[in-house]
Tab-separated table of C-alpha atoms in Angstrom:
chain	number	residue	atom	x	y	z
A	5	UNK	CA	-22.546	7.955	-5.686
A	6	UNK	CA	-24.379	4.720	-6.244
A	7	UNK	CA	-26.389	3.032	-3.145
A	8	UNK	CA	-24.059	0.246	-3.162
A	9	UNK	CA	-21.044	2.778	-3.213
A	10	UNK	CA	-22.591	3.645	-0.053
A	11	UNK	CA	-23.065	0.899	1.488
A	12	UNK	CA	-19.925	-0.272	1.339
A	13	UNK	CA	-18.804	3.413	2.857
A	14	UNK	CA	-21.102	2.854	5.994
A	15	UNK	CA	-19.586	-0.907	5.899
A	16	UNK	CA	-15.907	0.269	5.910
A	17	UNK	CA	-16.866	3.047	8.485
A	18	UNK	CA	-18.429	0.843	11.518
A	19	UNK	CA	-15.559	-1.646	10.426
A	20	UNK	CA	-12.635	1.029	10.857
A	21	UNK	CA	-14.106	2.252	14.087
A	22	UNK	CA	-14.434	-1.231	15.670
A	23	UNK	CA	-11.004	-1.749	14.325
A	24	UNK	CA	-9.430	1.506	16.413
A	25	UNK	CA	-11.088	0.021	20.041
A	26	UNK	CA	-10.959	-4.004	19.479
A	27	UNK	CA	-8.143	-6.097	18.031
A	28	UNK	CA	-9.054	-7.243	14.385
A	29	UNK	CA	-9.190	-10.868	15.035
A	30	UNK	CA	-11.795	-11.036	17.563
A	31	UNK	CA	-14.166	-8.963	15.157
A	32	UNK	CA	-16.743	-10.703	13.594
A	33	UNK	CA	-19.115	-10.667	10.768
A	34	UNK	CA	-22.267	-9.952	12.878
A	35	UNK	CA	-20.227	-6.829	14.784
A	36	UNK	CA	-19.411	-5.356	11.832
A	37	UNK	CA	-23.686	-5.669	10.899
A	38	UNK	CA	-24.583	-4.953	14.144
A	39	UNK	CA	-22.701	-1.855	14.829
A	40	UNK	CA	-23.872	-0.294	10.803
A	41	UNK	CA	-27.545	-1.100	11.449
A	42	UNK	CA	-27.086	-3.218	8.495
A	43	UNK	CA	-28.238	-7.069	7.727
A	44	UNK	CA	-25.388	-9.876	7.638
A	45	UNK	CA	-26.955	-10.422	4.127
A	46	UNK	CA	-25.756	-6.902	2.904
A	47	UNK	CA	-22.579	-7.528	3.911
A	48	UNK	CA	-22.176	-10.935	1.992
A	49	UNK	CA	-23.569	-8.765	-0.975
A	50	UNK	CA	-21.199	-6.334	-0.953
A	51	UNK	CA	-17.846	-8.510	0.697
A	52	UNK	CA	-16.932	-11.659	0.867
A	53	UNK	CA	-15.788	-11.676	4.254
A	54	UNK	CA	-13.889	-9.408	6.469
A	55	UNK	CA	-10.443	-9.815	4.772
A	56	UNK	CA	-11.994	-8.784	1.400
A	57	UNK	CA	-13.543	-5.407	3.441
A	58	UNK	CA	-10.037	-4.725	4.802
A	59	UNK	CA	-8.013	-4.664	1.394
A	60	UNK	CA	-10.998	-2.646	0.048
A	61	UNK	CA	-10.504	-0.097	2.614
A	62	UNK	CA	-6.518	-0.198	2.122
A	63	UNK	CA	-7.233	0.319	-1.433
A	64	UNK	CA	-9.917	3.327	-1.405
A	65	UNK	CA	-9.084	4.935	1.371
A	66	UNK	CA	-5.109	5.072	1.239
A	67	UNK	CA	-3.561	3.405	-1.743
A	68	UNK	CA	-5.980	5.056	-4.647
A	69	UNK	CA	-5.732	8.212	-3.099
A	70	UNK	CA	-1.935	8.111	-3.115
A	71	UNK	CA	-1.517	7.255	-6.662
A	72	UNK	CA	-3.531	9.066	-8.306
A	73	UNK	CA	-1.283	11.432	-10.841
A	74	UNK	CA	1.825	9.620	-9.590
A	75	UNK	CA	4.959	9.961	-11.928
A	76	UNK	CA	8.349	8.798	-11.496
A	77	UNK	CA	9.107	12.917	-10.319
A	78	UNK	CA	6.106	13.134	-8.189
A	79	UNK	CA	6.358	9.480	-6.199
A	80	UNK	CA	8.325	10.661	-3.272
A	81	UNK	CA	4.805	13.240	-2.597
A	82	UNK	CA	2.505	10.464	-3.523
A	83	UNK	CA	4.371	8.136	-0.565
A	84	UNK	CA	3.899	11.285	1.877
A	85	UNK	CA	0.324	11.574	1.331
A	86	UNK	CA	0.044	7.327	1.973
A	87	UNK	CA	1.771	7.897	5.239
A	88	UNK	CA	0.045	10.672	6.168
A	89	UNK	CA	-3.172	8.985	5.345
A	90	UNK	CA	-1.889	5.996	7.249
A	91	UNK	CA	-0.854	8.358	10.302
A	92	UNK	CA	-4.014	10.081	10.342
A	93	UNK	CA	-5.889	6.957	10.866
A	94	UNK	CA	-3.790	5.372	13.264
A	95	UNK	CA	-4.807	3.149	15.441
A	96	UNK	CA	-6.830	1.019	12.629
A	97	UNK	CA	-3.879	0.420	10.167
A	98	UNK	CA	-1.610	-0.059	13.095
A	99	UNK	CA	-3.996	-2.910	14.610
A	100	UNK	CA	-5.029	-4.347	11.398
A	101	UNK	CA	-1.530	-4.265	9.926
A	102	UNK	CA	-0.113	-5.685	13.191
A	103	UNK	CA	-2.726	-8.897	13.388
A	104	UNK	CA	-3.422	-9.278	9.623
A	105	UNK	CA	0.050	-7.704	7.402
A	106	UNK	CA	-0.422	-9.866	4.510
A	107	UNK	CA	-3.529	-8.059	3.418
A	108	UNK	CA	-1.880	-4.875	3.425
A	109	UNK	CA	1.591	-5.635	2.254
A	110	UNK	CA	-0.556	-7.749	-0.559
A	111	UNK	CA	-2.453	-5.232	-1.935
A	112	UNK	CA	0.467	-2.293	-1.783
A	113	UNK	CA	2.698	-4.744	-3.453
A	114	UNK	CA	0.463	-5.287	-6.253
A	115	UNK	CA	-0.045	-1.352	-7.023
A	116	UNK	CA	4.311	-0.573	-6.649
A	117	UNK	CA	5.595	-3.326	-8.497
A	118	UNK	CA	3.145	-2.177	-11.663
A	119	UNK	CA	4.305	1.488	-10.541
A	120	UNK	CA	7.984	0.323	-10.223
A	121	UNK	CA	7.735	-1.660	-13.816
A	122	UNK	CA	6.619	1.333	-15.683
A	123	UNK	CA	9.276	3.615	-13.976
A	124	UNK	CA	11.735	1.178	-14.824
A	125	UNK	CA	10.279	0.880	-18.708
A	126	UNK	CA	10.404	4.450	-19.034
A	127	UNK	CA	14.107	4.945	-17.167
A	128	UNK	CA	15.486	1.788	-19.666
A	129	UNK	CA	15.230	4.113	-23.009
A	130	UNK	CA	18.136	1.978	-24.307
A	131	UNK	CA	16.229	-0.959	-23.655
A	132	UNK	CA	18.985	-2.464	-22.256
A	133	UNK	CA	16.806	-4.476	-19.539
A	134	UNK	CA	15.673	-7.993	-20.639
A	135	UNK	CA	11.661	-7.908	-19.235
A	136	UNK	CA	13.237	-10.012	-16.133
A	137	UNK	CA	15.137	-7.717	-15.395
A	138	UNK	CA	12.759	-5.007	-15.192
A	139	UNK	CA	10.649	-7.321	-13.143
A	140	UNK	CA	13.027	-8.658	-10.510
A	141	UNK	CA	14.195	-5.050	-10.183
A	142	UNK	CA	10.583	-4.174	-10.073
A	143	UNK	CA	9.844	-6.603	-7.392
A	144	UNK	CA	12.960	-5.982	-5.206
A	145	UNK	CA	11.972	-2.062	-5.039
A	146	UNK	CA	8.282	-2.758	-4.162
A	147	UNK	CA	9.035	-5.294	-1.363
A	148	UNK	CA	11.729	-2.981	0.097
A	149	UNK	CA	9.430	-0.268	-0.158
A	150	UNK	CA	6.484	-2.488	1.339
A	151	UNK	CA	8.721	-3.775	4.074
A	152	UNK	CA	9.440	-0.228	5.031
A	153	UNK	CA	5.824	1.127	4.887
A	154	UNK	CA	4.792	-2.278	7.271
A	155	UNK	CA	7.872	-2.102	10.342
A	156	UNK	CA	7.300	2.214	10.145
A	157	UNK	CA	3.217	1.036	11.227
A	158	UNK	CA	4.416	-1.898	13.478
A	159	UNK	CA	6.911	0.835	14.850
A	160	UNK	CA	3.995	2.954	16.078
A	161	UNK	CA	4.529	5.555	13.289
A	162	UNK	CA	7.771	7.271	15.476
A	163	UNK	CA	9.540	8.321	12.540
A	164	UNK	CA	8.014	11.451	10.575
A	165	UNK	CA	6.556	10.407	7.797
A	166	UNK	CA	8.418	12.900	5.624
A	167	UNK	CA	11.813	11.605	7.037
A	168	UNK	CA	9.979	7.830	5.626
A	169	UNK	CA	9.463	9.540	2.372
A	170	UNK	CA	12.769	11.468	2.198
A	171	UNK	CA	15.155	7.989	3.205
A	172	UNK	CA	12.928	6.216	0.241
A	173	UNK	CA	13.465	8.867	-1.913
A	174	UNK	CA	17.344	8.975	-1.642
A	175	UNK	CA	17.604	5.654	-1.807
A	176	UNK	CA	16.141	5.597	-5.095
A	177	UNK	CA	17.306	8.488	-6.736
A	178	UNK	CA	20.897	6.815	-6.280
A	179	UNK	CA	19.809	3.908	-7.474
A	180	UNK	CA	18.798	5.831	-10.507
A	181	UNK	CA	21.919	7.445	-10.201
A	182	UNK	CA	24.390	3.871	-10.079
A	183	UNK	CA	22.268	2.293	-13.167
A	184	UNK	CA	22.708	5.604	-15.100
A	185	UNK	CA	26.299	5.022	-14.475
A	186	UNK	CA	26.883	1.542	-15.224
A	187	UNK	CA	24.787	2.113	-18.840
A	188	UNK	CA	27.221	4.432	-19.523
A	189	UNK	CA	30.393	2.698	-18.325
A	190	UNK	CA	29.158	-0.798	-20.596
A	191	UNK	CA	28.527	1.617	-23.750
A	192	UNK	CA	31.781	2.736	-23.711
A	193	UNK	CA	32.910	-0.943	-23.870
């Protein structure tokens, strides 16, 4: 691992854990320095500011991890192990979700509507889907799924995760299920 690679690590570290006892807003630059060992000129070397840290975080920590290997057949798994990633960790993605959601509904919206586009391409073999189509449909999926991911954290996590992953699951398999059917009904037209 490179020394910046590192660096950002013990950055993201003394971040989370002065996100799990303080509320994210009232964190500064210089606590986040202070509480590393590290020089507010490191930071601005590695992050632009604080918001920039948190989406890296979201990003390495849960949203890379949870998509790596994903395929339309394994997706409902890959969710699980974001939740339980999320759950794990707690009491940061439930106070930095609660103060500052855009960052993390921004940067998971950005990985599932690619996700959702390419399941899409490959379910449309017909190519019956103009590409805004696939797009809107791509975007409606995401935010639902985005929307669900954010009130489950602002809900204090009370739901098993696998009962998240499960209702998401269902709701998309008979989605799959309805377009299958309406392909067929129009070719028979």
């Amino acid at each position: 691992m490179s020394d910046a690679a590192v660096t950002k690590k013990i950055i993201a570290a003394s971040f989370k854990e002065l996100c799990r006892r303080r509320f994210f807003d009232k964190i500064s630059i210089t606590d986040i320095t202070d509480a590393c060992g590290l020089k507010r000129q490191t930071f601005y070397y590695h992050f632009r500011d604080k918001f920039e840290l948190l989406d890296w975080i979201y990003f390495t920590d849960a949203i890379q991890p949870a998509i790596e290997g994903i395929t339309f057949e394994n997706s409902n798994d890959r969710l699980l192990v974001l939740l339980n990633i999320m759950r794990a960790d707690k009491p940061f993605y439930w106070n930095t979700i609660r103060h500052q959601e855009e960052n993390f509904q921004s940067c998971l919206h950005r990985i599932t509507c690619t996700l959702f586009c390419d399941a899409i391409d490959k379910l449309d073999a017909a190519h019956r889907l103009t590409q805004e189509d696939k797009t809107f449909y791509a975007q409606f999926y995401s935010f639902g799924l985005c929307g669900t991911v954010l009130d489950w954290v602002k809900g204090g996590m009370r739901l098993p995760a696998e009962r998240v992953a499960a209702h998401l699951k269902s709701l998309i398999r008979d989605s799959e299920k309805l377009a299958v059917r309406r392909y067929a009904h129009l070719r028979r037209e």
